[in-house]
CSV table of C-alpha atoms and ligand atoms in Angstrom, one decimal:
chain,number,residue,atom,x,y,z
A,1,UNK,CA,0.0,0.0,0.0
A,2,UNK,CA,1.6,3.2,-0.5
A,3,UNK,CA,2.1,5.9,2.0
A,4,UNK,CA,-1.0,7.8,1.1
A,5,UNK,CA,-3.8,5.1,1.1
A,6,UNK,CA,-2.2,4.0,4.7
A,7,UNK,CA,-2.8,7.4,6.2
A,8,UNK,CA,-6.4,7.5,7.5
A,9,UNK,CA,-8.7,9.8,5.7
A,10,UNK,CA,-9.0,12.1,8.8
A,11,UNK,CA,-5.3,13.0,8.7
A,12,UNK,CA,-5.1,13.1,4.9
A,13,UNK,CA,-8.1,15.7,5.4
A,14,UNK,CA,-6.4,17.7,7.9
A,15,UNK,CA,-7.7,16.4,11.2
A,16,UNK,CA,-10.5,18.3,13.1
A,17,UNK,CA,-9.8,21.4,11.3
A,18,UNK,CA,-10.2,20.0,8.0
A,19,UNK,CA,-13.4,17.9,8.7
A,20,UNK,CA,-15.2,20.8,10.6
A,21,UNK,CA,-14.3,23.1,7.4
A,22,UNK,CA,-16.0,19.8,5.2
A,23,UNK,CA,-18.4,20.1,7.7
A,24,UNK,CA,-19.3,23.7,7.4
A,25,UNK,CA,-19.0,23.4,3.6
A,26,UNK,CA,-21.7,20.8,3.2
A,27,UNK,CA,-23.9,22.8,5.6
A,28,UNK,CA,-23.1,26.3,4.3
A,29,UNK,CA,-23.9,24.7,0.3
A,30,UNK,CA,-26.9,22.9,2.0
A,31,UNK,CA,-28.0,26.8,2.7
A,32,UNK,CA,-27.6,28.0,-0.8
A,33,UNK,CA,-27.8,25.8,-3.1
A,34,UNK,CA,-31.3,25.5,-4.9
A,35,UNK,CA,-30.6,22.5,-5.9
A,36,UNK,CA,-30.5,20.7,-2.1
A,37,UNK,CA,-33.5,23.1,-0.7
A,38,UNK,CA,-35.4,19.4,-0.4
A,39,UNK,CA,-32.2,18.0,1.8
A,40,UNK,CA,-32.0,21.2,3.8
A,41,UNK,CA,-35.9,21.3,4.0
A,42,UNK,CA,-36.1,18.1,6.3
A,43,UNK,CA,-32.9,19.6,8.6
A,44,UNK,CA,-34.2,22.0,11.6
A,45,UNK,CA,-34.4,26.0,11.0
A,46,UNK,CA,-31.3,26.0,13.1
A,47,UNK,CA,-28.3,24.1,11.7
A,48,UNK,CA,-26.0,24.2,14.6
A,49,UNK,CA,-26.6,21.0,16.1
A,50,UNK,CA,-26.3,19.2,12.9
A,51,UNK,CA,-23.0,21.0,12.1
A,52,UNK,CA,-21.8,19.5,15.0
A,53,UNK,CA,-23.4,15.9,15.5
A,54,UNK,CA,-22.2,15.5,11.9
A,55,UNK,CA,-18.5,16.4,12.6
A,56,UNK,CA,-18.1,14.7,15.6
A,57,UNK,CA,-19.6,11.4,13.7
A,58,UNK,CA,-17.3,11.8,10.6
A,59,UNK,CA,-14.4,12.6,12.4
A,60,UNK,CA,-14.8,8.7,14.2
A,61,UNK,CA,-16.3,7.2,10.7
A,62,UNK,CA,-12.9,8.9,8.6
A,63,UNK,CA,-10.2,7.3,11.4
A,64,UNK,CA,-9.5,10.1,13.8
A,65,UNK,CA,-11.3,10.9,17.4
A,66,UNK,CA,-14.5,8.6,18.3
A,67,UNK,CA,-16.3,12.1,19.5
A,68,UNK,CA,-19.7,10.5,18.4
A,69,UNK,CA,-19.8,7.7,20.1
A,70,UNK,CA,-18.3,9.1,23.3
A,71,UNK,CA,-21.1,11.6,23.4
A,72,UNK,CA,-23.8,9.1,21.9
A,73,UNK,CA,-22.5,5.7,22.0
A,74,UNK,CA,-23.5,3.1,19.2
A,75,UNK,CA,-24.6,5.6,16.1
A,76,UNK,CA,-27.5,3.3,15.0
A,77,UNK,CA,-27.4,5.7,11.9
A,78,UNK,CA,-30.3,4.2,10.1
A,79,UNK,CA,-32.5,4.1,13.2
A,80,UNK,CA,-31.7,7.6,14.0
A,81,UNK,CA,-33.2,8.8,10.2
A,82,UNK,CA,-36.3,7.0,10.5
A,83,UNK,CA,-37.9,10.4,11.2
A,84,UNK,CA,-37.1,11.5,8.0
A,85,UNK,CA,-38.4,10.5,4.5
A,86,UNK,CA,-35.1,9.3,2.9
A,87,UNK,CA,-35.2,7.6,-1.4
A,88,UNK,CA,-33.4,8.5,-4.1
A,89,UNK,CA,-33.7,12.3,-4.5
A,90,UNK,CA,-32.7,12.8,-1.2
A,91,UNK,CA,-29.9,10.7,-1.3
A,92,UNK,CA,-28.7,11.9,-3.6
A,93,UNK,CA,-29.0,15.6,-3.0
A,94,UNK,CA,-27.1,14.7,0.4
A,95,UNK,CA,-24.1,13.2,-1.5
A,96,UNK,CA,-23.8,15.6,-4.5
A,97,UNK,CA,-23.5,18.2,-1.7
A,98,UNK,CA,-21.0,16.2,-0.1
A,99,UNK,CA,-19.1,15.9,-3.3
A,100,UNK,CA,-19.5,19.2,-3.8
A,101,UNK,CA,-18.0,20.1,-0.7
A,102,UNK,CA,-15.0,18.4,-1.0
A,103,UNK,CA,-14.4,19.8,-4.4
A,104,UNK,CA,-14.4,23.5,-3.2
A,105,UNK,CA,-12.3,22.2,-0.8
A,106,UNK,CA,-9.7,21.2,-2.7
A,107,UNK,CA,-9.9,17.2,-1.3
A,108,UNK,CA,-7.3,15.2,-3.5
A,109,UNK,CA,-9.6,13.6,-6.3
A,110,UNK,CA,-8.6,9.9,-5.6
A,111,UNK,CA,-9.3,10.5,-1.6
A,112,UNK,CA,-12.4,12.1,-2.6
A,113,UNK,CA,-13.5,9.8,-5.2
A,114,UNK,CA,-12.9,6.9,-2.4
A,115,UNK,CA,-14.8,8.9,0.1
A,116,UNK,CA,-17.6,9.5,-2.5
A,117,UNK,CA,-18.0,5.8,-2.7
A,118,UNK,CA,-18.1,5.1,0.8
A,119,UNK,CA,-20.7,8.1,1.4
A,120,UNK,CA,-22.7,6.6,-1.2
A,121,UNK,CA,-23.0,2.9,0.4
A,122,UNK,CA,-23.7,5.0,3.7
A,123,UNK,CA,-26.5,7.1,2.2
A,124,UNK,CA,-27.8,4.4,0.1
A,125,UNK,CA,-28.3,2.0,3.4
A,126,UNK,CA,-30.6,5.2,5.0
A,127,UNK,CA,-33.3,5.0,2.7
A,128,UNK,CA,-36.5,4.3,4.0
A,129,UNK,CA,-39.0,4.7,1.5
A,130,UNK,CA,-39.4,4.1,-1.8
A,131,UNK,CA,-38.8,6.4,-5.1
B,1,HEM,C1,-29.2,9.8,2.6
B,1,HEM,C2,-29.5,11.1,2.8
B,1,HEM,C3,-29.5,11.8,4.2
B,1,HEM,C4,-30.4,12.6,4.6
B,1,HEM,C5,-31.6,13.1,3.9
B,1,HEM,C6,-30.0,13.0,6.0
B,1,HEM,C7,-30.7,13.9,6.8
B,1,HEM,C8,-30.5,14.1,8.1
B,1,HEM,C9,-31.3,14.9,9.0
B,1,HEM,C10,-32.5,15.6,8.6
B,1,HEM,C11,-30.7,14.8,10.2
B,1,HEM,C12,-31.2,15.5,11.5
B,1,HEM,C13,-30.4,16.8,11.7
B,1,HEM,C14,-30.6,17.3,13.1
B,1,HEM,O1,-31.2,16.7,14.0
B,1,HEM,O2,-30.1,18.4,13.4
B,1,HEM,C15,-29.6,14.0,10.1
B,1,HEM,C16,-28.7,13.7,11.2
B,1,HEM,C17,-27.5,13.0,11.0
B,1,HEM,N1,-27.0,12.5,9.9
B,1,HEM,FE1,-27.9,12.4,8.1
B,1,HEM,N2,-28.8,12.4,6.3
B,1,HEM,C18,-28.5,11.6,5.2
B,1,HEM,C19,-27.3,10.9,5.1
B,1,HEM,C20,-26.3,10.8,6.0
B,1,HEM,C21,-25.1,10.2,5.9
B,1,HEM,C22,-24.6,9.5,4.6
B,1,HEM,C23,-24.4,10.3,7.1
B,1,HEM,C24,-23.0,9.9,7.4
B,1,HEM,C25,-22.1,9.6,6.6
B,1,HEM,C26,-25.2,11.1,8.0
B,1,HEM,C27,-24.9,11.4,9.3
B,1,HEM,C28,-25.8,12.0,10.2
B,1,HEM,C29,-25.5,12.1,11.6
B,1,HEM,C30,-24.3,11.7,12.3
B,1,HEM,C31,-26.6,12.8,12.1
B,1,HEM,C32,-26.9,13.1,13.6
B,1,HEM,C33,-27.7,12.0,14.2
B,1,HEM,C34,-28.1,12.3,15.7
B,1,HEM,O3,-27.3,12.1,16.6
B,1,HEM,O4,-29.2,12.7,15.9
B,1,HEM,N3,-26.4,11.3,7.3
B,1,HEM,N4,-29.4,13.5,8.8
């Protein structure tokens, strides 16, 4: 393996302080972008708590700090979207942001390209209803 695809994602992103600026990003596009007002329309007026619970999550689920589950314990990810009405359009408004994010970032293509696939298996498993 070379040196890159040993490092964990979560250094190769620049630890906390690059996650939480992915973080923001995706939340901050979620904001503006017409084309994710249905993925920001099931997320609470107030986008704090989200900002957060999302960072501390991805900062455990990209190799670095297990803030989540300290906090929360077990994720129980799919459980915890039941209250919202997850198919395909929301799925994949929620990972073209994502992508998007990472773009503006500046994430190295192949890390992002991996990360893109991993998101997608993730997202893909929340759906809950059909179409
Ligand atoms: C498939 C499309 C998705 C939709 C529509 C969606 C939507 C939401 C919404 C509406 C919330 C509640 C926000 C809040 O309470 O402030 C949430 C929470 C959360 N989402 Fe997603 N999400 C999706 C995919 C994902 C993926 C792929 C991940 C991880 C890679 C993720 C991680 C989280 C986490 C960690 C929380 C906080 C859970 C908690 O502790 O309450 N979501 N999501």
């Amino acid at each position: 393996m070379s040196e890159a695809a040993a490092t964990p994602p979560f250094e190769r992103l620049g630890g906390e302080a690059g996650v939480r600026a992915l973080v923001d990003r995706f939340y901050d596009l979620m904001d503006l972008e017409p084309a994710y007002a249905g993925l920001r329309a099931l997320h609470p007026a107030e986008l704090e708590g989200s900002r957060d619970k999302l960072f501390w999550f991805l900062c455990g689920w990209l190799g670095g700090p297990n803030h989540y589950i300290e906090r929360f314990g077990h994720p129980r990810l799919r459980a915890r979207h039941l209250p919202y009405a997850i198919g395909i359009a929301e799925r994949d408004q929620w990972l073209a942001c994502m992508i998007q994010a990472m773009q503006e970032l500046g994430v190295d293509p192949a890390l992002a390209q991996r990360l893109a696939e991993s998101f997608f298996g993730t997202a893909d498993w929340m759906r809950n209803k059909g179409g």
